[in-house]
Coordinates of C-alpha atoms and ligand atoms in Angstrom, one line a residue:
M1 CA 39.8 -41.4 37.8
Y2 CA 40.5 -37.7 37.1
A3 CA 44.2 -37.1 37.3
F4 CA 44.6 -33.8 39.0
G5 CA 46.5 -31.8 36.4
L6 CA 49.9 -30.4 37.0
I7 CA 50.5 -26.8 36.2
T8 CA 51.6 -26.8 32.6
S9 CA 51.2 -23.2 31.6
I10 CA 51.5 -20.0 33.4
K11 CA 48.8 -17.4 32.7
S12 CA 48.3 -14.0 34.2
T13 CA 45.1 -12.6 33.0
I14 CA 43.9 -10.6 35.9
T15 CA 43.0 -7.0 35.1
R16 CA 44.8 -4.8 37.5
V17 CA 44.2 -1.2 38.2
V18 CA 46.7 0.8 40.2
D19 CA 44.7 3.1 42.5
K20 CA 45.5 4.9 45.6
C21 CA 47.4 2.7 48.1
N22 CA 45.0 2.1 50.9
G23 CA 46.1 0.0 53.8
W24 CA 47.6 -3.0 55.5
L25 CA 45.5 -4.6 58.2
Q26 CA 45.6 -7.0 61.1
S27 CA 43.2 -7.4 64.0
S28 CA 44.0 -5.7 67.3
G29 CA 41.0 -6.0 69.6
P30 CA 37.4 -7.3 69.2
L31 CA 34.7 -6.3 71.6
Y32 CA 31.0 -6.5 72.3
Y33 CA 29.7 -3.2 73.7
K34 CA 26.2 -1.8 74.1
G35 CA 24.6 -3.9 71.4
L36 CA 27.5 -3.6 68.8
Y37 CA 30.4 -5.7 67.9
H38 CA 33.6 -3.6 67.5
L39 CA 36.7 -4.6 65.6
F40 CA 39.8 -2.5 66.1
Y41 CA 42.6 -3.4 63.7
Q42 CA 46.1 -2.6 62.8
Y43 CA 46.0 -0.4 59.8
N44 CA 48.6 1.5 57.8
P45 CA 46.8 4.4 56.2
G46 CA 48.0 5.0 52.7
S47 CA 50.2 2.0 52.3
V48 CA 49.9 -1.8 51.8
V49 CA 53.1 -2.6 53.7
P50 CA 53.5 -2.9 57.5
G51 CA 54.4 0.3 59.2
N52 CA 52.9 3.5 60.7
K53 CA 50.2 1.5 62.4
T54 CA 47.0 3.0 63.7
W55 CA 43.9 1.4 65.2
A56 CA 41.2 1.5 62.6
H57 CA 37.7 0.8 63.8
S58 CA 34.6 -1.0 62.4
V59 CA 31.3 -1.8 64.0
S60 CA 28.6 -4.4 63.3
A61 CA 25.3 -5.5 64.8
D62 CA 25.6 -9.0 63.5
L63 CA 29.3 -9.8 62.9
V64 CA 28.6 -10.1 59.2
N65 CA 27.8 -6.6 57.9
W66 CA 30.3 -3.9 58.9
L67 CA 30.5 -0.2 59.0
R68 CA 33.8 1.7 59.1
L69 CA 34.2 4.5 61.6
E70 CA 36.9 7.0 62.2
S71 CA 40.2 5.6 63.4
A72 CA 40.3 5.0 67.2
L73 CA 44.0 5.6 67.7
D74 CA 46.5 7.6 65.7
R75 CA 50.2 8.1 66.1
T76 CA 50.0 11.4 68.1
E77 CA 52.5 11.0 71.0
P78 CA 56.2 10.5 71.3
Y79 CA 55.6 7.1 72.9
D80 CA 53.6 5.9 69.8
A81 CA 55.4 7.9 67.2
K82 CA 56.2 4.7 65.2
G83 CA 52.9 3.0 65.7
C84 CA 49.9 2.2 67.8
W85 CA 50.5 -1.6 67.8
S86 CA 48.4 -4.5 68.9
G87 CA 46.6 -4.8 72.2
S88 CA 43.1 -5.5 73.4
V89 CA 40.0 -4.0 74.9
T90 CA 38.7 -4.8 78.4
V91 CA 35.3 -3.8 79.9
L92 CA 36.0 -2.4 83.4
A93 CA 33.8 -3.0 86.5
D94 CA 32.0 0.4 85.9
G95 CA 31.1 -0.7 82.4
R96 CA 33.6 1.5 80.7
P97 CA 35.8 -0.1 78.0
A98 CA 39.6 0.5 78.1
I99 CA 42.1 -0.1 75.3
L100 CA 45.5 -1.3 76.2
Y101 CA 47.9 -1.1 73.2
T102 CA 51.6 -1.1 72.6
G103 CA 53.1 2.2 71.7
A104 CA 56.3 2.1 69.6
D105 CA 58.5 5.2 70.0
D106 CA 60.8 6.7 67.4
V107 CA 63.3 3.8 67.8
K108 CA 60.6 1.2 68.1
N109 CA 61.1 0.6 71.8
Q110 CA 57.8 -0.6 73.2
A111 CA 55.6 0.3 76.1
Q112 CA 52.0 -0.4 77.0
C113 CA 49.6 2.5 76.8
I114 CA 46.0 3.1 77.7
A115 CA 43.1 4.9 76.1
F116 CA 39.5 5.5 77.2
P117 CA 36.4 6.4 75.2
S118 CA 35.8 10.2 75.3
N119 CA 32.1 9.4 75.7
S120 CA 31.4 5.9 77.0
S121 CA 27.7 6.3 76.5
D122 CA 28.3 6.3 72.7
P123 CA 27.7 2.7 71.6
Y124 CA 29.9 3.5 68.5
L125 CA 32.8 4.4 70.7
R126 CA 34.0 6.8 68.1
E127 CA 36.4 8.9 70.0
W128 CA 39.2 7.8 72.3
T129 CA 41.5 9.7 74.7
K130 CA 45.0 8.9 75.7
P131 CA 45.5 10.1 79.3
S132 CA 48.7 11.9 80.3
S133 CA 49.7 8.9 82.5
N134 CA 50.9 7.1 79.4
P135 CA 52.8 4.9 78.9
V136 CA 51.4 2.9 81.8
I137 CA 53.8 0.0 81.5
R138 CA 57.4 0.4 80.5
P139 CA 59.9 -2.5 79.8
D140 CA 61.5 -2.1 83.2
G141 CA 62.9 -4.9 85.3
P142 CA 65.4 -7.7 84.8
G143 CA 65.6 -9.7 81.7
L144 CA 63.6 -7.5 79.3
T145 CA 64.4 -6.2 75.9
P146 CA 62.7 -2.9 75.1
N147 CA 62.0 -3.8 71.5
Q148 CA 60.5 -7.2 72.4
F149 CA 57.7 -6.2 74.7
R150 CA 54.2 -5.9 73.4
D151 CA 50.6 -6.9 72.7
P152 CA 48.8 -6.7 76.2
T153 CA 46.0 -9.2 76.7
T154 CA 42.4 -8.4 77.8
G155 CA 42.4 -8.0 81.6
W156 CA 41.0 -10.5 84.1
T157 CA 40.5 -10.2 87.9
G158 CA 42.1 -12.5 90.4
P159 CA 40.7 -13.7 93.8
D160 CA 42.2 -10.5 95.4
G161 CA 40.0 -8.4 93.1
Q162 CA 43.0 -6.9 91.3
W163 CA 43.3 -6.7 87.5
R164 CA 45.8 -8.8 85.7
I165 CA 47.1 -8.7 82.2
A166 CA 49.7 -10.6 80.3
V167 CA 52.2 -9.0 77.9
G168 CA 54.2 -10.8 75.2
A169 CA 57.9 -10.5 75.7
E170 CA 61.3 -11.9 75.3
L171 CA 62.6 -12.6 78.8
D172 CA 66.3 -13.4 79.1
G173 CA 66.2 -14.3 75.4
Y174 CA 63.2 -16.7 75.7
S175 CA 59.4 -16.4 75.3
A176 CA 57.2 -15.2 78.1
A177 CA 53.7 -14.0 78.9
L178 CA 54.7 -11.5 81.6
L179 CA 52.2 -10.9 84.3
Y180 CA 51.1 -7.4 85.5
K181 CA 48.7 -6.4 88.3
S182 CA 46.7 -3.3 89.0
E183 CA 44.0 -2.0 91.3
D184 CA 42.6 0.6 88.9
F185 CA 43.7 -0.6 85.4
V186 CA 46.0 2.5 85.1
S187 CA 48.9 1.9 87.6
W188 CA 50.5 -1.4 86.9
S189 CA 53.2 -3.4 88.6
R190 CA 55.1 -6.3 87.3
V191 CA 54.6 -9.6 89.2
D192 CA 57.9 -11.2 90.0
H193 CA 57.2 -14.2 87.8
P194 CA 55.6 -14.5 84.4
L195 CA 52.2 -16.0 83.9
Y196 CA 54.1 -18.6 81.8
S197 CA 57.4 -18.7 80.0
S198 CA 59.1 -21.2 77.8
N199 CA 62.7 -21.7 76.7
S200 CA 61.5 -23.5 73.5
S201 CA 61.0 -20.3 71.6
T202 CA 61.7 -16.6 71.5
M203 CA 59.3 -13.6 71.6
W204 CA 55.6 -14.5 71.7
E205 CA 53.4 -12.0 70.0
C206 CA 49.7 -11.3 70.6
P207 CA 49.2 -13.6 73.7
D208 CA 45.6 -14.4 74.6
F209 CA 44.5 -16.0 77.8
F210 CA 41.0 -17.3 78.5
A211 CA 39.0 -19.9 80.5
A212 CA 36.7 -22.6 79.0
L213 CA 34.6 -25.4 80.3
P214 CA 35.4 -28.8 78.7
G215 CA 32.6 -29.9 76.3
N216 CA 30.6 -26.7 76.8
T217 CA 30.2 -24.4 73.8
S218 CA 29.3 -21.5 76.0
G219 CA 32.1 -19.1 76.7
L220 CA 33.3 -17.7 80.0
D221 CA 33.8 -14.1 80.8
L222 CA 37.3 -13.7 82.5
S223 CA 36.1 -10.7 84.5
A224 CA 33.5 -12.9 86.2
A225 CA 33.9 -15.9 88.6
I226 CA 35.4 -18.8 86.8
P227 CA 33.9 -22.3 87.8
N228 CA 36.4 -24.7 89.4
R229 CA 36.3 -27.3 86.7
A230 CA 37.2 -24.7 84.0
K231 CA 40.5 -25.0 82.2
H232 CA 42.6 -22.2 80.9
V233 CA 44.1 -21.6 77.4
L234 CA 47.2 -19.6 76.6
K235 CA 47.5 -18.7 73.0
M236 CA 50.6 -17.2 71.5
S237 CA 51.6 -16.1 68.0
L238 CA 55.0 -17.3 66.8
D239 CA 56.6 -19.0 63.8
S240 CA 54.0 -17.3 61.5
C241 CA 51.2 -19.2 63.2
D242 CA 48.9 -19.2 66.3
K243 CA 49.6 -21.9 68.8
Y244 CA 48.1 -22.7 72.2
M245 CA 48.4 -24.7 75.4
V246 CA 45.6 -26.0 77.5
G247 CA 46.2 -26.1 81.3
V248 CA 45.0 -24.7 84.6
Y249 CA 45.4 -21.4 86.2
D250 CA 46.9 -21.9 89.6
L251 CA 45.4 -19.0 91.6
E252 CA 47.7 -19.4 94.5
A253 CA 50.8 -19.2 92.5
D254 CA 49.2 -16.9 90.0
K255 CA 50.6 -19.0 87.2
F256 CA 49.4 -20.9 84.1
V257 CA 50.3 -24.5 84.4
P258 CA 50.0 -26.4 81.0
D259 CA 48.6 -30.0 81.2
N260 CA 51.4 -31.1 78.9
V261 CA 54.8 -29.4 78.5
V262 CA 56.0 -30.2 75.0
D263 CA 59.6 -29.2 74.4
D264 CA 59.4 -29.3 70.6
R265 CA 57.3 -26.4 69.6
R266 CA 56.6 -27.9 66.2
L267 CA 54.2 -30.2 68.1
W268 CA 52.3 -27.4 69.9
L269 CA 48.6 -27.4 69.1
R270 CA 47.6 -24.8 66.5
I271 CA 44.5 -22.6 66.3
D272 CA 44.7 -22.9 62.5
Y273 CA 47.1 -24.9 60.2
G274 CA 47.0 -22.4 57.4
N275 CA 47.5 -18.6 57.0
Y276 CA 46.2 -17.3 60.3
Y277 CA 48.0 -15.0 62.7
A278 CA 47.7 -12.6 65.6
S279 CA 44.2 -13.8 66.6
K280 CA 42.4 -12.3 69.6
S281 CA 39.4 -13.8 71.4
F282 CA 36.6 -12.0 73.3
F283 CA 33.6 -13.0 75.4
D284 CA 30.4 -12.2 73.5
A285 CA 28.0 -11.2 76.3
K286 CA 25.2 -11.0 73.8
K287 CA 25.2 -14.8 73.0
G288 CA 27.3 -16.1 75.9
R289 CA 30.1 -17.5 73.6
R290 CA 33.8 -16.9 73.1
I291 CA 34.7 -15.7 69.6
I292 CA 38.2 -15.8 68.2
W293 CA 39.2 -13.7 65.2
G294 CA 42.5 -13.9 63.3
W295 CA 44.1 -12.3 60.3
A296 CA 45.4 -13.7 57.1
N297 CA 48.1 -11.9 55.2
E298 CA 48.6 -11.9 51.5
S299 CA 50.4 -14.8 49.8
D300 CA 50.5 -12.6 46.8
S301 CA 53.5 -10.4 45.9
S302 CA 53.8 -6.9 47.4
S303 CA 53.7 -5.3 44.0
D304 CA 50.3 -7.0 43.5
D305 CA 49.2 -5.7 46.9
A306 CA 50.2 -2.2 45.8
A307 CA 48.2 -2.6 42.6
K308 CA 45.2 -3.9 44.5
G309 CA 45.5 -1.1 47.0
W310 CA 45.0 -3.3 50.1
A311 CA 46.6 -6.2 51.9
G312 CA 45.4 -8.6 54.5
I313 CA 42.0 -9.9 55.3
Q314 CA 40.2 -11.1 58.5
A315 CA 39.3 -14.7 58.7
L316 CA 35.7 -15.5 59.7
P317 CA 35.0 -14.9 63.3
R318 CA 34.8 -18.3 65.0
T319 CA 33.0 -19.6 68.1
I320 CA 35.7 -21.4 70.1
W321 CA 35.3 -23.9 72.9
L322 CA 37.1 -26.9 74.5
D323 CA 36.3 -30.5 73.5
S324 CA 34.8 -32.7 76.1
D325 CA 38.1 -34.1 77.5
G326 CA 39.5 -30.7 77.7
S327 CA 42.5 -31.5 75.5
Q328 CA 41.9 -29.4 72.4
L329 CA 40.0 -26.4 71.1
L330 CA 37.2 -26.7 68.6
Q331 CA 36.1 -23.8 66.3
W332 CA 33.2 -23.1 64.0
P333 CA 32.2 -20.0 62.0
V334 CA 29.8 -17.9 64.0
E335 CA 26.2 -18.8 63.3
E336 CA 25.5 -15.4 61.8
V337 CA 27.5 -16.3 58.7
E338 CA 24.7 -18.7 57.9
S339 CA 22.4 -15.8 57.4
L340 CA 24.2 -15.2 54.0
R341 CA 23.2 -18.7 52.7
R342 CA 21.0 -18.9 49.7
N343 CA 19.8 -21.7 47.3
E344 CA 20.5 -24.9 49.3
T345 CA 21.6 -27.9 47.4
N346 CA 21.2 -31.2 49.3
H347 CA 22.4 -34.7 48.4
Q348 CA 22.4 -37.9 50.5
G349 CA 23.9 -41.3 50.0
I350 CA 26.4 -40.7 47.2
E351 CA 28.9 -43.5 47.0
L352 CA 32.4 -42.5 45.9
K353 CA 34.5 -45.4 44.7
K354 CA 38.2 -45.0 44.0
G355 CA 38.6 -42.2 41.4
D356 CA 35.0 -40.9 41.5
M357 CA 34.2 -37.2 41.4
F358 CA 30.8 -35.9 42.1
E359 CA 30.1 -32.4 40.7
I360 CA 28.2 -30.1 43.0
K361 CA 25.9 -28.1 40.8
G362 CA 23.3 -25.4 41.4
T363 CA 25.6 -23.4 43.8
D364 CA 27.5 -20.2 43.1
T365 CA 30.9 -22.0 43.2
L366 CA 32.8 -18.7 43.6
Q367 CA 31.0 -17.8 46.7
A368 CA 29.9 -20.9 48.6
D369 CA 29.5 -22.6 51.9
V370 CA 29.7 -26.4 51.7
E371 CA 29.1 -29.0 54.4
I372 CA 29.9 -32.7 53.7
E373 CA 30.0 -35.8 55.8
F374 CA 32.1 -38.7 54.6
E375 CA 31.4 -42.2 55.9
P376 CA 34.0 -44.8 55.1
G377 CA 32.6 -48.3 54.2
T378 CA 35.3 -50.0 56.2
M379 CA 38.3 -48.8 58.2
D380 CA 40.3 -52.0 57.6
E381 CA 42.4 -50.5 54.8
A382 CA 43.6 -47.5 56.7
D383 CA 47.4 -47.1 56.4
A384 CA 49.6 -47.1 59.6
F385 CA 50.3 -43.8 61.2
D386 CA 53.9 -42.6 61.6
P387 CA 54.2 -40.0 64.5
S388 CA 57.2 -38.4 62.8
W389 CA 54.7 -36.9 60.3
L390 CA 53.5 -34.6 63.1
L391 CA 56.8 -32.7 62.9
N392 CA 56.1 -31.4 59.4
T393 CA 52.5 -31.8 58.3
E394 CA 53.0 -29.6 55.2
K395 CA 55.7 -31.9 53.9
H396 CA 53.4 -34.9 54.5
C397 CA 50.5 -33.1 52.7
R398 CA 52.8 -32.5 49.7
E399 CA 53.7 -36.2 49.7
A400 CA 50.2 -37.5 50.4
D401 CA 48.9 -35.6 47.4
A402 CA 45.1 -35.6 46.5
S403 CA 45.8 -37.8 43.5
A404 CA 48.0 -40.4 45.4
P405 CA 45.8 -43.3 46.4
G406 CA 46.0 -44.4 50.0
G407 CA 44.1 -47.2 51.9
L408 CA 41.5 -44.8 53.2
G409 CA 41.6 -41.5 51.5
P410 CA 42.3 -39.0 50.1
F411 CA 38.7 -38.0 49.9
G412 CA 37.3 -34.5 50.2
L413 CA 36.4 -31.5 48.2
V414 CA 37.9 -29.7 45.1
V415 CA 37.0 -26.0 44.8
L416 CA 37.7 -23.2 42.4
A417 CA 38.4 -25.8 39.7
S418 CA 38.8 -24.7 36.1
D419 CA 37.2 -26.7 33.2
D420 CA 40.4 -28.7 32.7
M421 CA 41.4 -28.9 36.4
E422 CA 44.6 -27.2 35.6
E423 CA 43.7 -24.8 38.3
H424 CA 42.0 -26.1 41.5
T425 CA 42.3 -26.2 45.3
A426 CA 41.8 -29.6 47.0
V427 CA 40.8 -29.9 50.7
H428 CA 41.0 -33.5 51.7
F429 CA 41.3 -36.2 54.4
R430 CA 43.4 -39.3 54.8
V431 CA 42.7 -41.8 57.6
Y432 CA 45.5 -43.6 59.4
K433 CA 45.4 -46.3 62.1
S434 CA 47.2 -45.3 65.2
K435 CA 47.8 -47.2 68.5
H436 CA 44.4 -46.2 70.0
K437 CA 42.0 -44.3 67.7
H438 CA 42.5 -43.1 64.2
M439 CA 44.7 -40.2 63.2
I440 CA 43.1 -38.1 60.4
L441 CA 45.2 -35.9 58.2
M442 CA 43.4 -32.8 56.7
C443 CA 45.2 -31.0 53.9
S444 CA 44.4 -27.8 52.0
D445 CA 46.6 -28.1 49.0
L446 CA 47.2 -24.8 47.2
R447 CA 49.9 -26.0 44.8
R448 CA 47.5 -25.9 41.9
S449 CA 45.3 -23.1 43.1
S450 CA 46.6 -20.6 40.6
L451 CA 48.3 -20.6 37.2
R452 CA 50.1 -17.4 38.1
S453 CA 53.7 -17.7 39.1
G454 CA 55.4 -16.1 42.2
L455 CA 52.6 -16.9 44.7
Y456 CA 53.0 -18.7 48.0
T457 CA 51.1 -21.9 47.4
P458 CA 51.9 -24.5 50.1
A459 CA 50.0 -27.7 51.0
Y460 CA 48.8 -26.9 54.5
G461 CA 47.9 -29.7 56.8
G462 CA 47.0 -30.7 60.3
F463 CA 46.3 -34.0 62.1
F464 CA 43.5 -34.7 64.6
E465 CA 42.9 -37.8 66.7
F466 CA 39.4 -39.2 66.1
D467 CA 37.3 -42.1 67.3
L468 CA 36.1 -43.1 63.9
E469 CA 34.7 -46.4 65.1
K470 CA 32.3 -44.5 67.3
E471 CA 31.7 -41.4 65.3
K472 CA 31.5 -43.2 61.9
K473 CA 31.6 -39.9 59.9
I474 CA 34.2 -37.2 59.2
S475 CA 32.8 -33.8 58.5
L476 CA 34.2 -31.0 56.3
R477 CA 32.9 -27.5 56.0
T478 CA 34.6 -25.2 53.4
L479 CA 33.8 -21.6 52.7
V480 CA 34.9 -20.3 49.4
R481 CA 34.8 -16.7 50.3
P482 CA 35.7 -13.6 48.5
W483 CA 32.8 -11.9 50.1
V484 CA 33.3 -11.0 53.6
F485 CA 35.6 -9.4 56.1
F486 CA 37.9 -7.7 53.7
L487 CA 38.0 -4.5 55.6
L488 CA 37.7 -2.0 52.8
T489 CA 39.3 1.4 53.0
H490 CA 37.5 4.6 52.4
S491 CA 38.3 4.9 48.7
Y492 CA 36.7 1.6 47.9
H493 CA 33.7 1.9 50.2
S494 CA 31.2 2.2 47.3
C495 CA 32.3 -1.2 46.1
V496 CA 31.0 -2.7 49.3
I497 CA 32.8 -6.0 49.8
I498 CA 33.1 -8.0 46.7
R499 CA 35.3 -6.4 44.2
Q500 CA 34.1 -8.7 41.5
R501 CA 32.9 -6.4 38.7
C502 CA 33.4 -3.5 41.0
S503 CA 34.7 -0.3 39.5
N504 CA 37.1 2.3 40.8
S505 CA 36.5 5.9 40.3
H506 CA 37.6 5.7 36.7
G507 CA 35.1 3.1 35.9
S508 CA 37.7 0.4 35.3
P509 CA 37.3 -3.0 36.8
V510 CA 39.2 -3.7 40.0
Q511 CA 40.9 -7.0 40.4
I512 CA 38.6 -9.9 40.8
D513 CA 39.2 -11.5 44.2
R514 CA 38.5 -15.0 45.1
S515 CA 41.1 -15.1 47.7
A516 CA 39.9 -17.2 50.7
V517 CA 39.2 -20.8 51.2
E518 CA 38.5 -21.5 54.9
S519 CA 38.0 -25.1 56.0
F520 CA 36.9 -26.8 59.2
G521 CA 37.5 -30.5 59.5
G522 CA 36.2 -33.1 62.0
G523 CA 33.7 -30.6 63.5
G524 CA 36.3 -27.9 63.9
R525 CA 39.2 -30.0 65.2
V526 CA 41.5 -28.8 62.4
C527 CA 40.9 -25.4 60.8
I528 CA 42.8 -24.2 57.7
M529 CA 42.6 -20.7 56.4
A530 CA 44.1 -20.3 52.9
R531 CA 44.6 -17.5 50.5
V532 CA 44.2 -18.4 46.8
Y533 CA 44.4 -16.3 43.7
P534 CA 42.9 -18.3 40.8
V535 CA 43.2 -16.7 37.4
A536 CA 41.5 -19.1 35.0
L537 CA 38.1 -18.1 36.4
V538 CA 38.7 -14.5 35.7
D539 CA 36.2 -14.0 33.0
D540 CA 33.4 -15.3 35.3
R541 CA 32.7 -18.5 33.5
G542 CA 32.4 -19.9 37.0
A543 CA 34.3 -22.7 38.6
H544 CA 33.6 -26.3 39.3
M545 CA 33.3 -27.9 42.7
Y546 CA 33.5 -31.6 43.3
A547 CA 33.4 -34.1 46.1
F548 CA 36.0 -36.8 45.3
N549 CA 37.6 -40.0 46.5
N550 CA 41.0 -41.2 45.3
G551 CA 41.5 -43.8 48.1
T552 CA 41.3 -47.5 47.6
T553 CA 38.3 -47.9 50.0
A554 CA 34.9 -46.5 48.9
V555 CA 33.4 -43.8 51.0
M556 CA 29.8 -42.7 51.3
V557 CA 28.9 -39.1 51.3
S558 CA 26.0 -39.5 53.7
Q559 CA 25.1 -35.8 53.6
L560 CA 26.2 -33.0 51.3
K561 CA 24.7 -29.5 51.6
A562 CA 25.9 -26.5 49.6
W563 CA 24.8 -22.9 49.6
S564 CA 25.5 -19.9 47.5
M565 CA 26.4 -17.0 49.7
K566 CA 25.0 -13.5 49.6
R567 CA 27.3 -10.6 49.7
A568 CA 27.8 -9.0 53.1
Q569 CA 28.1 -5.2 53.4
V570 CA 31.6 -4.6 54.7
N571 CA 33.0 -1.3 55.7
V572 CA 30.4 0.7 54.0
K573 CA 31.2 4.2 55.2
K574 CA 28.8 5.9 57.6
G575 CA 27.3 8.9 55.9
Ligands
LIG1 O1 54.5 -2.2 61.9 C1 55.6 -1.3 62.0 C2 57.0 -1.8 61.7 O2 57.5 -2.4 62.9 C3 58.0 -3.7 62.6 C4 59.3 -4.0 63.4 O3 60.1 -3.0 63.5 O4 57.0 -4.6 62.9 C5 56.6 -4.7 64.2 C6 56.1 -6.1 64.5 O5 55.0 -6.3 63.7 C7 54.4 -7.6 63.8 O6 54.0 -7.9 65.1 C8 52.6 -7.8 65.4 C9 51.9 -9.2 65.2 O7 51.8 -9.5 63.8 O8 52.0 -6.8 64.8 C10 51.8 -5.6 65.6 C11 52.4 -4.4 64.9 O9 51.6 -4.1 63.9 C12 52.6 -6.0 66.9 O10 52.0 -5.4 68.0 C13 52.4 -7.5 66.9 O11 53.4 -8.1 67.7 C14 55.4 -8.6 63.3 O12 54.9 -9.9 63.5 C15 56.7 -8.5 64.2 O13 57.6 -9.5 63.7 C16 57.2 -7.1 64.1 O14 58.4 -7.0 65.0 C17 58.2 -3.7 61.1 O15 58.2 -5.0 60.6 C18 57.1 -2.8 60.6 O16 57.5 -2.2 59.4

């Protein structure tokens, strides 16, 4: 058995070049319009710290390769003097898109503002106009706090044909998705009750509200008629993560009613159990699916961000749908990502006994997409599940370490491993017996992901309930990904996306970045986005990648496929 090494030495060998400070980003509103995907994102020009937000704008024909355009919204008016903050885009009945965003004034009081394309026949939507009617929604009415009132959702229409949106707010000190109505999308009035509120938390940021049909991977367009058996999902960003509730939209009461009201918000379902925040979803009319897109901030120090000249990346866009019993969301990277796959490696029937490691060779381990199916020989040895673990899954992942044998698991994948395993990231499962089915723990353990000190390196984790007797196999997909959706700023545009061996204008190497490990367990039941900053691999000797089992029970890898990934073109500037 390979003992996963503890960090014994601290090295910091990354070559850093201080260049112009570029930007800090986070998604605002994705959209499909006239054959192009648009991503608008929170962007601080000239600095890598939050502040002075504008709406930067990139477009893509395939969700993989991106072109950066001029910014869509800048801080030009008194009502958005301190920032054009998050919001969303809605395609109106006449086909025109409208941006609703939060304007923060000079004291950071917030109001919702609107903008329309100056020329809506331009598929690039390059220029936007803020009408004089702004701000269109002020924090008026009982219970509101002017600096806790932001992030309007995409609009939807009710049975009366009127538009509705939700706005994240603190209402009487608690969290709420406030409900507003409008005939024309410009004049809004507050409905006397929120879409939903909860006294289990304070301010919800970036609410998202959408409908989905259980067991159907197709998405629903909220502006169209919603079938009766559809469920609704309310997503909110709080506690540094994106959580959600599944329920029904009571049209008569104009309220969201969750299927289960859980008082302890530590137990709320999560979109992602790692570094993932402020996600927004949209209906992709091209392929009839719903796509959710989130942002991952740096776990690196802000001085390193300044040295790199950028901070924050987009996670992969993910197709999102409800499982067949309508109880939880499932997610999978959009199929377009697979167009980057090269050199498939394929193995079947690998038995992993306790302590075995199988090295995956023939793949660019620094830029890879791996899919594995693990099939336990027997489930008899699975340890008993303790529901109290759900309250702190990170703590449980720290205790249930990849090298600590359990009855069934840990088994999984080790990526970005140095020759001596001093540096590596382990993504793994443990199977527990619960009252009914099995409870599967998935961890993405970053504690040994870098030999550098001062990084945030937690052991992320999430549980999912699984009928292992029926399904037999547990799947894992992990993308080791320095290559896509880092939204480059203008001064690095010539480096395309991967800054590996990329030079700045002085010809010096820019920091090598292998900073994302994004994993999908149990067919997308638990997703974990992680930022890693390995240093042992800096001289490009490559990294190792292994499938492993450290549990007492043998597991069969019934299928293992791995691909090297081609570089995407991201934020190449349009000439
Ligand atoms: O960004 C400017 C500046 O404002 C501060 C608060 O005074 O941050 C504003 C909020 O920023 C974050 O909120 C979200 C979601 O991440 O980001 C958008 C703004 O970019 C906003 O619309 C969203 O709610 C943050 O999570 C909140 O806690 C902040 O209040 C300050 O931190 C920044 O320097």
